[in-house]
């Protein structure tokens, strides 16, 4: 990038200055949208919520006032509406957030990010029904957003709607048959219902995947290897996975559980020591990892490890 390009890009500008360049048509909004977003959050972080929102509202008035808006202008207006909604969301002002995100959707009803943000704000004020509708709409416009299916399934499970919970997971698996998190949730659901007969079929499908797994997917696969009475294979799989991602600490919780199951208590202690060391003994961080572990192995397994961690000291460096 040469000097002229750097000057025109808005590098070093304040939020007010950069918004001013858009208003004067010196630069297109799309060219500086990321910088405006960063500066708006920076302004908010420095205690300037009112000023940050005020500058962005100036952009909305500008775009709203343009005659014969083309698709690009409408998209820019929707993005600024959404950014204001996200900043209010970040500030914990969810009612205000909802108002602005709805404005964004009116202008551009095909942006899945807006529906996802709207679901979060509705959920934050306790309106689970509208949160569910928002996630359903997100899936309609972006059916490939697989994480959203999992989030929607969790909301149905939390509300006790088991039929809807299962239906969402099966919709996910129709589109993405080897989605490990979806398979895991469906298997656990089916295990609670004796009328379901496809648990082992689903488990077999899950265990067929072994490459390119995320940390939670690796933990899930180890869990189902244990459920299939392949405990040694589970330990070997986690050891191999850890070679590629040595800094991931949740694997040591899974290892500790496996070694406890096989009565190798000294190795269980060592794994918990490594886990504690990798998280620098911070209870808040370890609790997050334990909660994630519990989503796979269950609350009882997590509680047993939590109790052991209270008496385990970090391994020496």
Short mmCIF file of C-alpha atoms in Angstrom, two decimals:
data_model
loop_
_atom_site.label_atom_id
_atom_site.label_comp_id
_atom_site.label_asym_id
_atom_site.label_seq_id
_atom_site.Cartn_x
_atom_site.Cartn_y
_atom_site.Cartn_z
CA UNK A 1 0.00 0.00 0.00
CA UNK A 2 1.52 3.36 -0.99
CA UNK A 3 1.25 6.62 0.92
CA UNK A 4 -1.76 7.91 -1.02
CA UNK A 5 -3.67 4.67 -0.45
CA UNK A 6 -2.82 4.78 3.27
CA UNK A 7 -4.12 8.33 3.60
CA UNK A 8 -7.34 7.49 1.78
CA UNK A 9 -7.92 4.36 3.85
CA UNK A 10 -8.60 6.35 6.97
CA UNK A 11 -5.73 4.84 8.97
CA UNK A 12 -5.25 6.85 12.17
CA UNK A 13 -8.59 8.62 11.96
CA UNK A 14 -10.94 8.98 14.90
CA UNK A 15 -14.45 7.60 14.63
CA UNK A 16 -15.80 11.11 14.02
CA UNK A 17 -13.26 11.79 11.28
CA UNK A 18 -13.83 8.47 9.52
CA UNK A 19 -17.61 8.84 9.62
CA UNK A 20 -17.13 12.35 8.26
CA UNK A 21 -15.25 10.99 5.26
CA UNK A 22 -18.16 8.67 4.50
CA UNK A 23 -20.65 11.53 4.86
CA UNK A 24 -18.61 13.72 2.48
CA UNK A 25 -18.36 10.84 -0.01
CA UNK A 26 -14.55 10.83 0.30
CA UNK A 27 -14.56 7.07 0.89
CA UNK A 28 -17.20 4.38 0.41
CA UNK A 29 -18.56 2.98 3.66
CA UNK A 30 -17.71 -0.59 2.66
CA UNK A 31 -14.02 0.32 2.33
CA UNK A 32 -13.80 1.49 5.96
CA UNK A 33 -16.55 -0.56 7.59
CA UNK A 34 -14.15 -2.70 9.62
CA UNK A 35 -12.24 0.36 10.86
CA UNK A 36 -15.48 2.10 11.82
CA UNK A 37 -16.56 -0.98 13.76
CA UNK A 38 -13.24 -1.18 15.61
CA UNK A 39 -13.29 2.53 16.43
CA UNK A 40 -16.91 2.37 17.60
CA UNK A 41 -16.08 -0.40 20.08
CA UNK A 42 -12.97 1.50 21.15
CA UNK A 43 -15.05 4.62 21.75
CA UNK A 44 -17.55 2.60 23.80
CA UNK A 45 -14.74 0.98 25.79
CA UNK A 46 -13.44 4.40 26.75
CA UNK A 47 -16.82 5.35 28.18
CA UNK A 48 -18.22 6.97 25.07
CA UNK A 49 -21.28 4.86 24.32
CA UNK A 50 -23.44 7.89 23.59
CA UNK A 51 -20.83 9.41 21.28
CA UNK A 52 -20.15 6.13 19.47
CA UNK A 53 -23.84 5.55 18.82
CA UNK A 54 -24.30 9.21 17.88
CA UNK A 55 -21.64 9.02 15.19
CA UNK A 56 -23.16 5.85 13.78
CA UNK A 57 -26.66 7.34 13.86
CA UNK A 58 -25.27 10.16 11.73
CA UNK A 59 -24.39 7.56 9.11
CA UNK A 60 -27.87 6.05 9.24
CA UNK A 61 -29.49 9.46 8.71
CA UNK A 62 -27.19 10.01 5.74
CA UNK A 63 -28.02 6.68 4.11
CA UNK A 64 -31.72 7.01 4.92
CA UNK A 65 -31.80 10.42 3.19
CA UNK A 66 -30.31 9.20 -0.07
CA UNK A 67 -32.84 9.00 -2.89
CA UNK A 68 -33.10 6.00 -5.19
CA UNK A 69 -31.02 3.79 -2.92
CA UNK A 70 -29.22 1.02 -4.75
CA UNK A 71 -28.49 -2.39 -3.27
CA UNK A 72 -25.09 -1.30 -1.98
CA UNK A 73 -26.50 1.67 -0.04
CA UNK A 74 -29.24 -0.49 1.47
CA UNK A 75 -26.66 -3.06 2.55
CA UNK A 76 -24.51 -0.35 4.13
CA UNK A 77 -27.52 1.04 6.01
CA UNK A 78 -28.42 -2.42 7.30
CA UNK A 79 -24.85 -2.98 8.46
CA UNK A 80 -24.75 0.29 10.41
CA UNK A 81 -28.12 -0.51 12.03
CA UNK A 82 -26.72 -3.92 12.99
CA UNK A 83 -23.50 -2.43 14.36
CA UNK A 84 -25.47 -0.09 16.62
CA UNK A 85 -27.52 -3.07 17.80
CA UNK A 86 -24.37 -5.08 18.50
CA UNK A 87 -22.81 -2.26 20.52
CA UNK A 88 -25.95 -1.95 22.64
CA UNK A 89 -25.87 -5.73 23.03
CA UNK A 90 -22.24 -5.57 24.14
CA UNK A 91 -23.23 -2.90 26.65
CA UNK A 92 -25.96 -5.16 28.07
CA UNK A 93 -28.73 -2.89 26.78
CA UNK A 94 -30.70 -5.64 25.10
CA UNK A 95 -34.01 -3.88 24.53
CA UNK A 96 -32.23 -1.12 22.61
CA UNK A 97 -30.22 -3.77 20.79
CA UNK A 98 -33.38 -5.53 19.63
CA UNK A 99 -34.83 -2.30 18.21
CA UNK A 100 -31.77 -1.61 16.06
CA UNK A 101 -31.26 -5.18 14.90
CA UNK A 102 -34.90 -5.31 13.80
CA UNK A 103 -34.26 -2.19 11.70
CA UNK A 104 -31.35 -3.96 10.08
CA UNK A 105 -33.52 -6.96 9.20
CA UNK A 106 -36.21 -4.73 7.68
CA UNK A 107 -33.61 -3.37 5.25
CA UNK A 108 -31.79 -6.67 4.66
CA UNK A 109 -33.72 -9.77 5.63
CA UNK A 110 -31.11 -12.17 4.24
CA UNK A 111 -28.27 -11.49 6.70
CA UNK A 112 -27.92 -14.50 9.05
CA UNK A 113 -25.72 -12.53 11.47
CA UNK A 114 -28.60 -10.19 12.29
CA UNK A 115 -30.91 -13.08 13.21
CA UNK A 116 -28.18 -14.67 15.33
CA UNK A 117 -27.63 -11.43 17.22
CA UNK A 118 -31.37 -10.94 17.62
CA UNK A 119 -31.68 -14.43 19.13
CA UNK A 120 -28.97 -13.61 21.66
CA UNK A 121 -30.66 -10.37 22.73
CA UNK A 122 -34.08 -12.02 23.07
CA UNK A 123 -32.56 -14.86 25.07
CA UNK A 124 -30.79 -12.35 27.31
CA UNK A 125 -34.11 -10.74 28.30
CA UNK A 126 -35.73 -14.15 28.83
CA UNK A 127 -37.84 -14.20 25.69
CA UNK A 128 -36.93 -17.74 24.62
CA UNK A 129 -39.85 -17.98 22.19
CA UNK A 130 -38.59 -15.07 20.10
CA UNK A 131 -35.02 -16.33 20.42
CA UNK A 132 -36.11 -19.66 18.94
CA UNK A 133 -37.96 -17.90 16.09
CA UNK A 134 -34.85 -15.83 15.35
CA UNK A 135 -32.64 -18.91 15.16
CA UNK A 136 -35.18 -20.66 12.94
CA UNK A 137 -35.10 -17.68 10.60
CA UNK A 138 -31.30 -17.73 10.60
CA UNK A 139 -31.37 -21.37 9.52
CA UNK A 140 -33.87 -20.51 6.79
CA UNK A 141 -31.56 -17.92 5.23
CA UNK A 142 -28.32 -19.80 5.99
CA UNK A 143 -29.05 -23.54 6.29
CA UNK A 144 -25.34 -24.29 6.30
CA UNK A 145 -24.76 -22.59 9.67
CA UNK A 146 -24.51 -25.89 11.53
CA UNK A 147 -23.65 -24.37 14.91
CA UNK A 148 -27.03 -22.65 14.91
CA UNK A 149 -28.84 -26.01 14.76
CA UNK A 150 -26.93 -27.09 17.88
CA UNK A 151 -27.80 -23.85 19.66
CA UNK A 152 -31.46 -24.18 18.70
CA UNK A 153 -31.52 -27.82 19.84
CA UNK A 154 -30.08 -26.80 23.21
CA UNK A 155 -32.82 -24.19 23.63
CA UNK A 156 -35.52 -26.77 22.91
CA UNK A 157 -33.93 -29.20 25.36
CA UNK A 158 -33.74 -26.53 28.03
CA UNK A 159 -37.45 -25.77 27.59
CA UNK A 160 -38.32 -29.47 27.76
CA UNK A 161 -39.43 -29.74 24.12
CA UNK A 162 -37.82 -33.12 23.49
CA UNK A 163 -39.61 -33.75 20.18
CA UNK A 164 -38.45 -30.40 18.79
CA UNK A 165 -34.96 -31.05 20.18
CA UNK A 166 -34.73 -34.33 18.28
CA UNK A 167 -36.29 -32.86 15.13
CA UNK A 168 -33.69 -30.08 14.93
CA UNK A 169 -30.83 -32.54 15.34
CA UNK A 170 -32.21 -34.79 12.63
CA UNK A 171 -32.52 -31.78 10.33
CA UNK A 172 -28.88 -31.01 11.01
CA UNK A 173 -27.79 -34.58 10.33
CA UNK A 174 -29.72 -34.66 7.07
CA UNK A 175 -27.52 -31.82 5.85
CA UNK A 176 -24.33 -32.82 7.65
CA UNK A 177 -24.51 -36.58 8.39
CA UNK A 178 -21.15 -36.80 10.19
CA UNK A 179 -21.60 -33.78 12.46
CA UNK A 180 -20.07 -35.19 15.64
CA UNK A 181 -21.69 -32.76 18.07
CA UNK A 182 -25.10 -33.35 16.52
CA UNK A 183 -24.63 -37.12 16.62
CA UNK A 184 -23.50 -36.97 20.24
CA UNK A 185 -26.53 -34.96 21.33
CA UNK A 186 -28.89 -37.27 19.45
CA UNK A 187 -27.27 -40.40 20.88
CA UNK A 188 -27.56 -39.10 24.44
CA UNK A 189 -31.19 -38.22 23.75
CA UNK A 190 -31.92 -41.67 22.33
CA UNK A 191 -30.22 -43.37 25.26
CA UNK A 192 -32.76 -41.79 27.60
CA UNK A 193 -35.67 -43.22 25.59
CA UNK A 194 -35.88 -47.04 25.56
CA UNK A 195 -38.10 -46.90 22.48
CA UNK A 196 -35.18 -45.68 20.36
CA UNK A 197 -33.27 -48.51 18.74
CA UNK A 198 -30.70 -46.68 16.60
CA UNK A 199 -28.14 -45.72 19.26
CA UNK A 200 -25.43 -48.09 18.10
CA UNK A 201 -25.99 -47.18 14.46
CA UNK A 202 -25.56 -43.52 15.28
CA UNK A 203 -22.51 -44.27 17.43
CA UNK A 204 -20.92 -46.27 14.64
CA UNK A 205 -21.41 -43.31 12.30
CA UNK A 206 -19.82 -40.97 14.85
CA UNK A 207 -16.79 -43.18 15.39
CA UNK A 208 -16.10 -43.40 11.67
CA UNK A 209 -14.71 -39.85 11.84
CA UNK A 210 -11.25 -39.59 13.35
CA UNK A 211 -9.42 -36.93 11.32
CA UNK A 212 -9.58 -33.16 11.47
CA UNK A 213 -11.51 -33.04 14.73
CA UNK A 214 -11.81 -30.01 16.98
CA UNK A 215 -10.98 -30.36 20.67
CA UNK A 216 -14.61 -30.94 21.71
CA UNK A 217 -15.10 -33.40 18.84
CA UNK A 218 -12.00 -35.31 19.97
CA UNK A 219 -13.36 -35.51 23.52
CA UNK A 220 -16.73 -36.68 22.20
CA UNK A 221 -15.10 -39.41 20.13
CA UNK A 222 -13.11 -40.61 23.17
CA UNK A 223 -16.34 -40.75 25.19
CA UNK A 224 -18.05 -42.94 22.62
CA UNK A 225 -15.04 -45.21 22.29
CA UNK A 226 -15.36 -45.78 26.04
CA UNK A 227 -19.08 -46.40 25.68
CA UNK A 228 -18.21 -49.05 23.12
CA UNK A 229 -15.82 -50.63 25.65
CA UNK A 230 -12.79 -49.51 23.64
CA UNK A 231 -11.13 -47.66 26.49
CA UNK A 232 -7.53 -48.36 25.46
CA UNK A 233 -8.31 -47.15 21.98
CA UNK A 234 -9.80 -43.97 23.47
CA UNK A 235 -6.57 -43.27 25.37
CA UNK A 236 -4.48 -43.94 22.29
CA UNK A 237 -6.65 -41.71 20.13
CA UNK A 238 -6.38 -38.78 22.57
CA UNK A 239 -2.60 -39.25 22.82
CA UNK A 240 -2.29 -39.08 19.05
CA UNK A 241 -4.64 -36.09 18.81
CA UNK A 242 -2.66 -34.24 21.49
CA UNK A 243 0.54 -34.49 19.45
CA UNK A 244 -1.02 -32.10 16.94
CA UNK A 245 -2.49 -29.76 19.57
CA UNK A 246 -0.29 -30.03 22.69
CA UNK A 247 -1.63 -26.86 24.34
CA UNK A 248 -5.27 -28.01 24.55
CA UNK A 249 -5.91 -28.72 28.22
CA UNK A 250 -9.40 -30.28 28.15
CA UNK A 251 -7.82 -33.43 26.71
CA UNK A 252 -6.14 -33.97 30.07
CA UNK A 253 -9.54 -34.04 31.77
CA UNK A 254 -10.64 -36.77 29.38
CA UNK A 255 -7.37 -38.63 30.00
CA UNK A 256 -7.86 -38.33 33.76
CA UNK A 257 -11.36 -39.76 33.45
CA UNK A 258 -10.08 -42.68 31.37
CA UNK A 259 -7.30 -43.46 33.84
CA UNK A 260 -9.70 -43.29 36.73
CA UNK A 261 -11.99 -45.71 34.92
CA UNK A 262 -9.09 -48.15 34.46
CA UNK A 263 -7.90 -47.68 38.08
CA UNK A 264 -4.60 -46.07 37.03
CA UNK A 265 -4.86 -43.44 39.72
CA UNK A 266 -1.26 -42.20 39.58
CA UNK A 267 -1.71 -41.45 35.88
CA UNK A 268 -5.02 -39.75 36.64
CA UNK A 269 -3.25 -37.54 39.16
CA UNK A 270 -0.54 -36.68 36.63
CA UNK A 271 -3.11 -35.72 33.98
CA UNK A 272 -4.92 -33.45 36.44
CA UNK A 273 -1.61 -31.88 37.43
CA UNK A 274 -0.83 -31.11 33.79
CA UNK A 275 -4.33 -29.72 33.31
CA UNK A 276 -3.91 -27.47 36.34
CA UNK A 277 -0.49 -26.31 35.22
CA UNK A 278 -1.61 -25.50 31.67
CA UNK A 279 -4.38 -23.32 33.11
CA UNK A 280 -1.96 -21.69 35.59
CA UNK A 281 -4.09 -22.87 38.48
CA UNK A 282 -6.82 -20.35 37.64
CA UNK A 283 -10.08 -21.68 38.99
CA UNK A 284 -12.24 -19.56 36.69
CA UNK A 285 -10.49 -20.87 33.58
CA UNK A 286 -10.49 -24.47 34.82
CA UNK A 287 -14.19 -24.23 35.60
CA UNK A 288 -14.93 -23.27 31.99
CA UNK A 289 -13.05 -26.37 30.79
CA UNK A 290 -14.82 -28.55 33.36
CA UNK A 291 -18.20 -27.27 32.21
CA UNK A 292 -17.28 -28.11 28.62
CA UNK A 293 -16.10 -31.56 29.71
CA UNK A 294 -19.43 -32.07 31.52
CA UNK A 295 -21.38 -31.51 28.29
CA UNK A 296 -19.79 -34.72 27.01
CA UNK A 297 -19.05 -36.98 29.98
CA UNK A 298 -21.79 -35.70 32.26
CA UNK A 299 -21.98 -33.67 35.47
CA UNK A 300 -21.07 -36.59 37.74
CA UNK A 301 -17.79 -37.24 35.92
CA UNK A 302 -16.95 -33.54 35.99
CA UNK A 303 -17.74 -33.30 39.71
CA UNK A 304 -15.39 -36.19 40.49
CA UNK A 305 -12.56 -34.49 38.62
CA UNK A 306 -13.41 -31.17 40.26
CA UNK A 307 -13.03 -32.73 43.70
CA UNK A 308 -9.70 -34.31 42.78
CA UNK A 309 -8.38 -31.01 41.41
CA UNK A 310 -8.77 -29.49 44.86
CA UNK A 311 -6.00 -31.73 46.18
CA UNK A 312 -3.82 -31.95 43.06
CA UNK A 313 -0.81 -29.67 42.75
CA UNK A 314 0.58 -28.52 39.43
CA UNK A 315 3.28 -30.75 37.99
CA UNK A 316 6.76 -29.32 38.06
CA UNK A 317 7.78 -27.29 35.00
#
